[in-house]
Each structure stands twice: as C-alpha cells, then as structure tokens.
PDB file of C-alpha atoms in Angstrom:
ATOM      1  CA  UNK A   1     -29.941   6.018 -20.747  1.00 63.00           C
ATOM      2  CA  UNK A   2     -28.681   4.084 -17.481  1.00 79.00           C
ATOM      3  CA  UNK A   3     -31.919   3.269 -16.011  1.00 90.00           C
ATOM      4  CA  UNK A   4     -32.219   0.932 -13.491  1.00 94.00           C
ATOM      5  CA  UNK A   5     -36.304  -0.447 -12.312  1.00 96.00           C
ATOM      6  CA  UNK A   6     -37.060  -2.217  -9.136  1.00 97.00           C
ATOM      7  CA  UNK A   7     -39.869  -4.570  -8.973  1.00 97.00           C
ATOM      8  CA  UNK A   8     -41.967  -4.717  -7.064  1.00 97.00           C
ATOM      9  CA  UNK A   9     -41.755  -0.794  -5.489  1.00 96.00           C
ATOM     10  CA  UNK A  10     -43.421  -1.846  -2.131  1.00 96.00           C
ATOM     11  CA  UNK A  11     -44.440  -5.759  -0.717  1.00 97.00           C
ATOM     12  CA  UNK A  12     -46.293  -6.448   2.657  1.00 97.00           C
ATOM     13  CA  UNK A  13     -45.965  -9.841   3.482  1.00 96.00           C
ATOM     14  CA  UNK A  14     -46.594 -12.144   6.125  1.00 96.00           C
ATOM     15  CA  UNK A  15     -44.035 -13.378   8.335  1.00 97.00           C
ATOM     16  CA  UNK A  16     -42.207 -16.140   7.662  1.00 97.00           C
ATOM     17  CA  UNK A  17     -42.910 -16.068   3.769  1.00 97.00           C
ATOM     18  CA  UNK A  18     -40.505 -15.296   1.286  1.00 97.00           C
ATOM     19  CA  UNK A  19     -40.040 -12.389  -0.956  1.00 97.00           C
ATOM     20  CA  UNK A  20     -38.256 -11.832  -3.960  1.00 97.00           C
ATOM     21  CA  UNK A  21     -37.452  -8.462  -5.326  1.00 98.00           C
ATOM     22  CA  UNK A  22     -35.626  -7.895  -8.784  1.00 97.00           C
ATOM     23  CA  UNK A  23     -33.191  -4.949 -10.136  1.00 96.00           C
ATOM     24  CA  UNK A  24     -33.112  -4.715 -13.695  1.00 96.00           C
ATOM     25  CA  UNK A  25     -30.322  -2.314 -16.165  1.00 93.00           C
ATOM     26  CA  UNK A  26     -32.915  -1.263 -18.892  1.00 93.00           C
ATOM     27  CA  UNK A  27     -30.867   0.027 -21.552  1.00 89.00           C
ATOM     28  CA  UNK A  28     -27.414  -1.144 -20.635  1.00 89.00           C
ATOM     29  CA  UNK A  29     -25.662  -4.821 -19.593  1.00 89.00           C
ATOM     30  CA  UNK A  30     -24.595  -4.892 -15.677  1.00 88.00           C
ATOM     31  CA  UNK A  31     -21.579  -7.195 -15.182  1.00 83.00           C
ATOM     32  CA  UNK A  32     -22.095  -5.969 -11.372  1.00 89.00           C
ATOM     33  CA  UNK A  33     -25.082  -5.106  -9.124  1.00 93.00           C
ATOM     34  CA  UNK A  34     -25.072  -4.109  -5.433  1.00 94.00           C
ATOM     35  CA  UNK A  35     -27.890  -4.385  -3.176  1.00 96.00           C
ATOM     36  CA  UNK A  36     -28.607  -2.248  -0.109  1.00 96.00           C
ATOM     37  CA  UNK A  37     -30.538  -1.453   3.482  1.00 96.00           C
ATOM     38  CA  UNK A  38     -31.928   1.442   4.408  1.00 95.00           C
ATOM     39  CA  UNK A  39     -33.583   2.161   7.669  1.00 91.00           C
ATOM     40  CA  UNK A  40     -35.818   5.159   7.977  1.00 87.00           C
ATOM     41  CA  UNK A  41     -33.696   7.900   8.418  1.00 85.00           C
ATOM     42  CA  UNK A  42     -30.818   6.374   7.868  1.00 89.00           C
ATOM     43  CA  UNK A  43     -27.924   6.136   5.276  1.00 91.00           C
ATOM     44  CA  UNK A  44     -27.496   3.023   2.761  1.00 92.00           C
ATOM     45  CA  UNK A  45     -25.504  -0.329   4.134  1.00 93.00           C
ATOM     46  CA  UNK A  46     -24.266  -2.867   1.335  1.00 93.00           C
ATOM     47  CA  UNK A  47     -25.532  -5.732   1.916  1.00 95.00           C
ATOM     48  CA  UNK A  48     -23.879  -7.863  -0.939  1.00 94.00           C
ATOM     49  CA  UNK A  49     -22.227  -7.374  -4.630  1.00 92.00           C
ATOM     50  CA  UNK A  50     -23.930  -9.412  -7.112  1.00 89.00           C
ATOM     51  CA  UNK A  51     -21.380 -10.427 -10.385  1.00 86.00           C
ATOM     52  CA  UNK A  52     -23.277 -12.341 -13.190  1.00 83.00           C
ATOM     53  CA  UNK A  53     -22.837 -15.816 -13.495  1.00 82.00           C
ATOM     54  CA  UNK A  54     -20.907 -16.015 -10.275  1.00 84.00           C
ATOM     55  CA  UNK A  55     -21.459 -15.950  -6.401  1.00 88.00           C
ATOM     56  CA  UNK A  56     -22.920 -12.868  -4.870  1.00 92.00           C
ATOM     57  CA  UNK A  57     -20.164 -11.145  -1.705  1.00 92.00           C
ATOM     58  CA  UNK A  58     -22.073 -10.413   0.874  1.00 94.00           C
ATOM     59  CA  UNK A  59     -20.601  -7.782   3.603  1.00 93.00           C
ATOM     60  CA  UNK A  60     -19.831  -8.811   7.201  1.00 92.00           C
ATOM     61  CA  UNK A  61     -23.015  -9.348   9.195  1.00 93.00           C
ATOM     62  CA  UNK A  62     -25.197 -10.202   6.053  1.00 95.00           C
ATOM     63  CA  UNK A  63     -26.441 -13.755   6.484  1.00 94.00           C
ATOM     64  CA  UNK A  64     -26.309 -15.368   2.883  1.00 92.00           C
ATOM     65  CA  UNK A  65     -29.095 -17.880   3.768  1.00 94.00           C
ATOM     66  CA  UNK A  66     -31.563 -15.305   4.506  1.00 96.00           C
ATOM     67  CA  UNK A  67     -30.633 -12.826   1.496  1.00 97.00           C
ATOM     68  CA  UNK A  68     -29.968 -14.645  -1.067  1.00 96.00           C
ATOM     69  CA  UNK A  69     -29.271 -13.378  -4.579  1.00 95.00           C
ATOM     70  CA  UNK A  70     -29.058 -14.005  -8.126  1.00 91.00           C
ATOM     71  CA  UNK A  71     -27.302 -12.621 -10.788  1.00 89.00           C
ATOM     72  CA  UNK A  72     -28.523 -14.499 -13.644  1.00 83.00           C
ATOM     73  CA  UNK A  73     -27.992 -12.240 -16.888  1.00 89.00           C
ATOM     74  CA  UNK A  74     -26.229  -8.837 -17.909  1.00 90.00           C
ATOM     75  CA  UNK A  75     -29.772  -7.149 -17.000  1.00 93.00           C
ATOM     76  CA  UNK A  76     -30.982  -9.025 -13.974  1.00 94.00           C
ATOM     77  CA  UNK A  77     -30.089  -9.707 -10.131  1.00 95.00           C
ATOM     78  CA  UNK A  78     -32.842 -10.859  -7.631  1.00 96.00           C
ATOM     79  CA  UNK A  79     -32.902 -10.667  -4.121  1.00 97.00           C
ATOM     80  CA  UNK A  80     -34.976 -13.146  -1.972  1.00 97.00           C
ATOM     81  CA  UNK A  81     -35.662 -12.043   1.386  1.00 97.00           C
ATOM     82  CA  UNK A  82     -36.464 -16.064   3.131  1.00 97.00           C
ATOM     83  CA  UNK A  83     -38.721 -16.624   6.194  1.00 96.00           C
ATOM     84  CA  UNK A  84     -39.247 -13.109   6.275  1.00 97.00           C
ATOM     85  CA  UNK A  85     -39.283 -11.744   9.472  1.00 96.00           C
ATOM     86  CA  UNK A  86     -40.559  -7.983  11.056  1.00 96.00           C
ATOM     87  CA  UNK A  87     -37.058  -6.823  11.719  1.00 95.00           C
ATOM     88  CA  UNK A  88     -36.303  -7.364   7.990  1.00 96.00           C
ATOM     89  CA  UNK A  89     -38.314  -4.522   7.222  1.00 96.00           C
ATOM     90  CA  UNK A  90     -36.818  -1.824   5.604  1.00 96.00           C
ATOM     91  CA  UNK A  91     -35.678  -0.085   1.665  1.00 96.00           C
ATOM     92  CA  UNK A  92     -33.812  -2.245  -0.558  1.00 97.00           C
ATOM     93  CA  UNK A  93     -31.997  -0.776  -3.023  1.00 96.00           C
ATOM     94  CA  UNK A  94     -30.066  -1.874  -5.951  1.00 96.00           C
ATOM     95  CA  UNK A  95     -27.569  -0.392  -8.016  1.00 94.00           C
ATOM     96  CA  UNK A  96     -26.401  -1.481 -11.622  1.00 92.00           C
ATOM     97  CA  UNK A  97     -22.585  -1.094 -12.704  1.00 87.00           C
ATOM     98  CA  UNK A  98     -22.200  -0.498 -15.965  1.00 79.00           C
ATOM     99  CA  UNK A  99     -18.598  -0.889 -17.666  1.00 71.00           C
ATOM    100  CA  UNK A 100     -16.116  -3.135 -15.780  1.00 65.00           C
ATOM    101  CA  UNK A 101     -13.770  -0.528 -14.078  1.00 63.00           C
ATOM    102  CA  UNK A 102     -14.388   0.366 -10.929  1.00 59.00           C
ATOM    103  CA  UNK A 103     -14.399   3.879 -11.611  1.00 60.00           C
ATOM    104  CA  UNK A 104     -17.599   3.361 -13.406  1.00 69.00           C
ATOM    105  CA  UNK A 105     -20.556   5.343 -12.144  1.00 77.00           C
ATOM    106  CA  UNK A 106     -23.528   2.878 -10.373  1.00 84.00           C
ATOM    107  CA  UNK A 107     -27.189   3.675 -11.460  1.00 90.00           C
ATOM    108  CA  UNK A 108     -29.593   3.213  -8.528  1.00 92.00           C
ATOM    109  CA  UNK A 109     -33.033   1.700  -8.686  1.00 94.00           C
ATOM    110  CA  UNK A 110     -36.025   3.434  -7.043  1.00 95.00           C
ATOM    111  CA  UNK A 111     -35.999   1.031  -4.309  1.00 96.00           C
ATOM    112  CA  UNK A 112     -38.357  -1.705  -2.528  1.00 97.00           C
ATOM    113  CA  UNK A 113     -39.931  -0.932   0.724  1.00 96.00           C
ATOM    114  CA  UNK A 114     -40.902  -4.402   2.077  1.00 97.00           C
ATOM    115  CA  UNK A 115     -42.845  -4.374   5.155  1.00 97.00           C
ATOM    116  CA  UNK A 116     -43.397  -7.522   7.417  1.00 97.00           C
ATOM    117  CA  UNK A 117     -45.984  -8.090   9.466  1.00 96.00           C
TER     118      UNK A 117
ATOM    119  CA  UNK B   1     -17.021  -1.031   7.007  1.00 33.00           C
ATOM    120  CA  UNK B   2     -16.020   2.794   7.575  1.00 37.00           C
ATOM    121  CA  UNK B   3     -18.435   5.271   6.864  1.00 52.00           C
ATOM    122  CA  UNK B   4     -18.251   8.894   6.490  1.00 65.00           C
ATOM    123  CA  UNK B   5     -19.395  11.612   9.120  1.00 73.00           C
ATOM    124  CA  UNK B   6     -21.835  13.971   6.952  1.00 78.00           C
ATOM    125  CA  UNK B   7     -23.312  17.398   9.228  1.00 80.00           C
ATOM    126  CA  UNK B   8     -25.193  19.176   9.762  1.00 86.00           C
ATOM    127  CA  UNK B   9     -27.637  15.833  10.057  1.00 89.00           C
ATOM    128  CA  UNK B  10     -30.051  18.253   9.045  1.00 93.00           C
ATOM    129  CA  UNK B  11     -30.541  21.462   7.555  1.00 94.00           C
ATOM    130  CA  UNK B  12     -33.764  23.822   7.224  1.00 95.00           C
ATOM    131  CA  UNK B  13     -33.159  27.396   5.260  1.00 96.00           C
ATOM    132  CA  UNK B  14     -35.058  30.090   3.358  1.00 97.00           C
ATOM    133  CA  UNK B  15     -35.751  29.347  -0.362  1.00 97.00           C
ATOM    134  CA  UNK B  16     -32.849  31.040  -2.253  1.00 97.00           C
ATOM    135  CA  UNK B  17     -30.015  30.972   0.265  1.00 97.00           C
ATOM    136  CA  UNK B  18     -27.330  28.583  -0.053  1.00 97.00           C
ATOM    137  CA  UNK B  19     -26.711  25.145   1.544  1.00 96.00           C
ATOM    138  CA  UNK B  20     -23.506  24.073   2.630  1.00 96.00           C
ATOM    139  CA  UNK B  21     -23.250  20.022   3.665  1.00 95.00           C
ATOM    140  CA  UNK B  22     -20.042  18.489   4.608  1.00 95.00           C
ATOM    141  CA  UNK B  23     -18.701  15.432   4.672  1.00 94.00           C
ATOM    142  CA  UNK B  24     -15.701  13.512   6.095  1.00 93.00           C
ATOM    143  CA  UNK B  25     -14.597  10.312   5.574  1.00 91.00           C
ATOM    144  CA  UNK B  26     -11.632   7.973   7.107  1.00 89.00           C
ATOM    145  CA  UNK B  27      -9.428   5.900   4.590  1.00 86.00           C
ATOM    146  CA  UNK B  28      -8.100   7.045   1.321  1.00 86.00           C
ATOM    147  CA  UNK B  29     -10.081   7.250  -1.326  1.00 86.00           C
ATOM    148  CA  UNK B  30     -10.270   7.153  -5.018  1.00 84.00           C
ATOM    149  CA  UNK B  31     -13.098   9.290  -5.378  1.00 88.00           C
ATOM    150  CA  UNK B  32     -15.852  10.964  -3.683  1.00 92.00           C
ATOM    151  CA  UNK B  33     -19.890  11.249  -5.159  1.00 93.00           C
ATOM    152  CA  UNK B  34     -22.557  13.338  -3.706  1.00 95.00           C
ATOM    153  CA  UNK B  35     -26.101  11.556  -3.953  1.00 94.00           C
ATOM    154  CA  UNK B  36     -29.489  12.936  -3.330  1.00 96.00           C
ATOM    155  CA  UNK B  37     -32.107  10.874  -2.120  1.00 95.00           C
ATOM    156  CA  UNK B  38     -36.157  12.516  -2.233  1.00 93.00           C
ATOM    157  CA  UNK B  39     -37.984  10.613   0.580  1.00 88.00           C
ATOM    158  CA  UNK B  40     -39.342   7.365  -0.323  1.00 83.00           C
ATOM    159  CA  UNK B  41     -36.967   6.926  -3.517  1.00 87.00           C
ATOM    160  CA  UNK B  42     -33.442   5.668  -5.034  1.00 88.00           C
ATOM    161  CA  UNK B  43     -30.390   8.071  -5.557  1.00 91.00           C
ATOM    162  CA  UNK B  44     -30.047  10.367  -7.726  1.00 91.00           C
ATOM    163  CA  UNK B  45     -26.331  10.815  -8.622  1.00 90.00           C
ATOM    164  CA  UNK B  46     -25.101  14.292  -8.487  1.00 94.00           C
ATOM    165  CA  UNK B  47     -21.475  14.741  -9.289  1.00 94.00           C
ATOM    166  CA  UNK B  48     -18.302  12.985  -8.792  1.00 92.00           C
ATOM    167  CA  UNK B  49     -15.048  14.399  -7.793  1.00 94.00           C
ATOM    168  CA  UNK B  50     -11.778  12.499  -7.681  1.00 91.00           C
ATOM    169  CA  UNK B  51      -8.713  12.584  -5.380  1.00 91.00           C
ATOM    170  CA  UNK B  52      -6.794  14.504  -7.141  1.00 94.00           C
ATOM    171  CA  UNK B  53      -9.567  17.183  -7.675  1.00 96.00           C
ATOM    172  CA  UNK B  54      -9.971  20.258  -5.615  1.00 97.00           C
ATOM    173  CA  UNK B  55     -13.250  21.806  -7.016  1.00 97.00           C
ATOM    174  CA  UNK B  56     -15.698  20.985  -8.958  1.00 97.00           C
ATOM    175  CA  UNK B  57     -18.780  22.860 -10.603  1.00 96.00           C
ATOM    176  CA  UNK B  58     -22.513  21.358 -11.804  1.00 95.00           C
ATOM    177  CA  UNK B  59     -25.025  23.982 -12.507  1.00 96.00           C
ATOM    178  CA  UNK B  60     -25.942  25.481  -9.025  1.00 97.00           C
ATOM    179  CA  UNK B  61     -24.081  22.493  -7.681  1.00 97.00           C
ATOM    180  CA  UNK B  62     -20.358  23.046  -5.599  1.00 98.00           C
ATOM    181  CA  UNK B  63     -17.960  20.313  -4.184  1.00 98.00           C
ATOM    182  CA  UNK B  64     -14.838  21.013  -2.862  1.00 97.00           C
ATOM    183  CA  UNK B  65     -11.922  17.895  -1.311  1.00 97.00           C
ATOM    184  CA  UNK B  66      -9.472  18.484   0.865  1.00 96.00           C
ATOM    185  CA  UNK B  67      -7.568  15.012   0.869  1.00 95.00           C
ATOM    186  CA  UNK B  68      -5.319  16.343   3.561  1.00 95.00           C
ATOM    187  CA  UNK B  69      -8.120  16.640   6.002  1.00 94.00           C
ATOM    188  CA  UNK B  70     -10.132  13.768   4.471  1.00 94.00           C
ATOM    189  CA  UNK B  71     -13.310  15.969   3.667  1.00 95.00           C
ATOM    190  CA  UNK B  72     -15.804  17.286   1.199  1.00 96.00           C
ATOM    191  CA  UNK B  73     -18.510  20.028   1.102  1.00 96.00           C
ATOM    192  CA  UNK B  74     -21.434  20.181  -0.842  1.00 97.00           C
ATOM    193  CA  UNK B  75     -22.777  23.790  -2.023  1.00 97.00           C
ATOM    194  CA  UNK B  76     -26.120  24.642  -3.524  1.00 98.00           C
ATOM    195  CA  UNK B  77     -26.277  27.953  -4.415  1.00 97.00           C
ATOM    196  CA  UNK B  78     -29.700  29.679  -4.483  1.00 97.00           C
ATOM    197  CA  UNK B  79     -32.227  26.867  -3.692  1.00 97.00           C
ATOM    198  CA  UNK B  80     -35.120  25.957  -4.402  1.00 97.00           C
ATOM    199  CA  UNK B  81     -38.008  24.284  -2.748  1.00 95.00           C
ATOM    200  CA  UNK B  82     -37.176  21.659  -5.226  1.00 95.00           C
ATOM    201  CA  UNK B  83     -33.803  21.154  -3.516  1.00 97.00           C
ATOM    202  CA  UNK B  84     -35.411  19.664  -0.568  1.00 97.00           C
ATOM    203  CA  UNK B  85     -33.990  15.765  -0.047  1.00 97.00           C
ATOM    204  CA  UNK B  86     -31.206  14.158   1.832  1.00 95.00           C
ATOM    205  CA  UNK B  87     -27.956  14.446   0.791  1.00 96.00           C
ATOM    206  CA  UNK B  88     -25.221  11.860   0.833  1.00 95.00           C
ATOM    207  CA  UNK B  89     -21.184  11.513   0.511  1.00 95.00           C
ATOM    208  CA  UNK B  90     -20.233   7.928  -0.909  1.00 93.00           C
ATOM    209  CA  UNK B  91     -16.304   6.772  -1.562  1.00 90.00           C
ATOM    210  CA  UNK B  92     -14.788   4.740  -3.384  1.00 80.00           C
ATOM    211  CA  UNK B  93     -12.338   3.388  -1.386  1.00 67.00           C
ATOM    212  CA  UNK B  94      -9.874   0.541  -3.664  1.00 61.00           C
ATOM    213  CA  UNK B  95     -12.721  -1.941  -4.110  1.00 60.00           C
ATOM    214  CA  UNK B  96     -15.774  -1.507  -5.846  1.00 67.00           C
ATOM    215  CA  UNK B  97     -18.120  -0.723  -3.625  1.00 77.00           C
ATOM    216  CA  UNK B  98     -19.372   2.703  -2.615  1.00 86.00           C
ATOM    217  CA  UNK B  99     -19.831   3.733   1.103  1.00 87.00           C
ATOM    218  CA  UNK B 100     -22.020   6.163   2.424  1.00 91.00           C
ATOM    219  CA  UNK B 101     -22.208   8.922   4.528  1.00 91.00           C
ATOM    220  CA  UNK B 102     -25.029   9.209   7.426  1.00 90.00           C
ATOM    221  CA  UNK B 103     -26.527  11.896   4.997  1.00 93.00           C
ATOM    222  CA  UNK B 104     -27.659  15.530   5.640  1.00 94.00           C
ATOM    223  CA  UNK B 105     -31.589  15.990   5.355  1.00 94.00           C
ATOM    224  CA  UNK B 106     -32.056  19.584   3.671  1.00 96.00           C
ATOM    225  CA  UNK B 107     -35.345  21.351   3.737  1.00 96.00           C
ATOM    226  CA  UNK B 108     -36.107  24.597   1.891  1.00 97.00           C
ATOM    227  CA  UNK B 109     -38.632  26.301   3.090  1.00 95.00           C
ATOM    228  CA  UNK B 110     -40.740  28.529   0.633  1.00 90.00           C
TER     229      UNK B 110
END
C-alpha cells in the first residue's frame, strides 16, 4: 500500500505554455501533499504544502502565481507550472501524507521532469 | 529554510564493503529519515529514527543520532551494486514539512 503516481513522468513544452502535472495517493486518502524542486544533482526544495479543500503554503521565494496548485480531493493535488519558462526546468516531486499527525511518514511520487524549451 | 550538511557528497567503493554517509543538521528536530533516490526517480523511504533514539537497525541498513552534536550516519553493510543511488537526511523539524540534506551520491562498483 501507500503508493503515490505522478502524471505525466516527463513533459517538453514550449515556452510560455502552461503545464499541469498531478500527484495522486492510490490506495490511501491524503489530507496533505507537498510538492518539490530538484535540480540535477541537487537535493529536494519544498516548494509548497498542499491541504485539501484549502489554500496551498508555498515556501519563501515560491511565486504562487506561477506554481499554482490544487488540492481538490483526499487523492488528488495538481501543480500548474504557468507561462512556462526555460529556467523552470527541473524534477517535480510530490509527496502524499497519509494520517493527520505530523509524525506520519510521506510517500513520494516518481517525479515529473519537465523540460522547457 | 535550514538544510542539513550530508558528506562525503559522494562516495565510490568496492561491491561488498560498507558505506558510511553522514549527516548534520542545525535546529532541533523531531525526527530524522534517510531517503534513497535512484537517478531519474522519487524517494524511496528507508528508515526513520526519532530524537530520542540512538540506533537503529533495517536489514543491512544502520543509523545512528547524536542529538548533542546534531548528526546522523547512515551504514550499509556489505553492498551491493544494487545499493548504488543518492542518499538523503530529511528532518522533521516542529512543522510538517521535511527538509533535506544536499545528499551523498554512492556508487558501488562491481
């Protein structure tokens, strides 16, 4: 159990075009999802923490117009990349919460490279 | 947001010796994780160890804490080509949200 699926698992798009990428919880109901950057090489940054049926936090830096997110149900959270630029290339990775401490363990997703050309 | 120190940044040993990653990290902290990452792919999660922990055992897997000196090793005992990935730390540190180390990159070499 606790699997978490990324779609799509890569995107190239064109710049300035918008991209949305979604985190699902398979088998179990996420009151909280996290999404994160990774540069080549690099460690994970949080970009934001998604809680369903309310506003997404995003971390300092993180421009909410540009990223914006969705937490719609239990077992969904998007993430729309806007105007889409080459810099904004780069992993995104989600994580699912399941359980409402915050002790409880986060499953990752398998991550979405986007490229921007 | 604080992030923990992880070395060596990389690592490249003979197929059954050990690995040894650490970790150190700046605030206090409710607990600590070790992830592994294969290239290209999400996080795996490997084990967990809270503050008030010492040691902890998984299979080939070894994490000690020393809260006094706010750090954590990672020890995998007889690897395995298999083994090969990057490694991270991640706290928890009062909120919810996990931070990560810069991660070690381990390569076993057959």
């Amino acid at each position: 159990g606790a699997v978490v699926s990324q779609h799509p698992s890569w995107v190239i798009c064109k710049s300035g075009t918008s991209v949305k990428i979604e985190c699902r919880s398979l088998d179990f109901q996420a009151t909280t999802m996290f999404w994160y950057r990774q540069f080549p090489k690099q460690s994970l940054m949080l970009m934001a923490t998604s809680n369903e049926g309310s506003k997404a936090t995003y971390e300092q830096g993180v421009e909410k117009d540009k990223f914006l997110i969705n937490h719609a149900s239990l077992t969904l959270s998007t993430l729309t990349v806007t105007s889409a630029h080459p810099e904004d290339s780069s992993f995104y990775i989600c994580s699912a919460r399941r359980g409402l401490r915050e002790s409880n363990e986060q499953f990752f997703g398998p991550g979405t490279r986007l490229t921007v050309l | 947001s604080q992030q923990g120190e992880e070395d060596p940044q990389a690592l490249s040993i003979q197929e059954g010796e050990n690995a040894t990653m650490n970790c150190s990290y700046k605030t206090s902290i409710n607990n600590l994780q070790w992830y592994r990452q294969n290239s290209g792919r999400g996080l795996v999660h490997l084990i967990l160890i809270r503050s008030n922990e010492r040691e902890k055992h998984s299979g080939r897997l070894r994490v000690t804490l020393d809260t006094s000196k706010k750090s954590s090793s990672l020890l995998i005992t007889a690897s395995r080509a298999a083994d090969t990935a990057s490694y991270f730390c991640a706290t928890t540190q009062g909120a919810q949200k996990l931070v990560f180390g810069q991660g070690t990159r381990l390569t076993i070499n057959p």
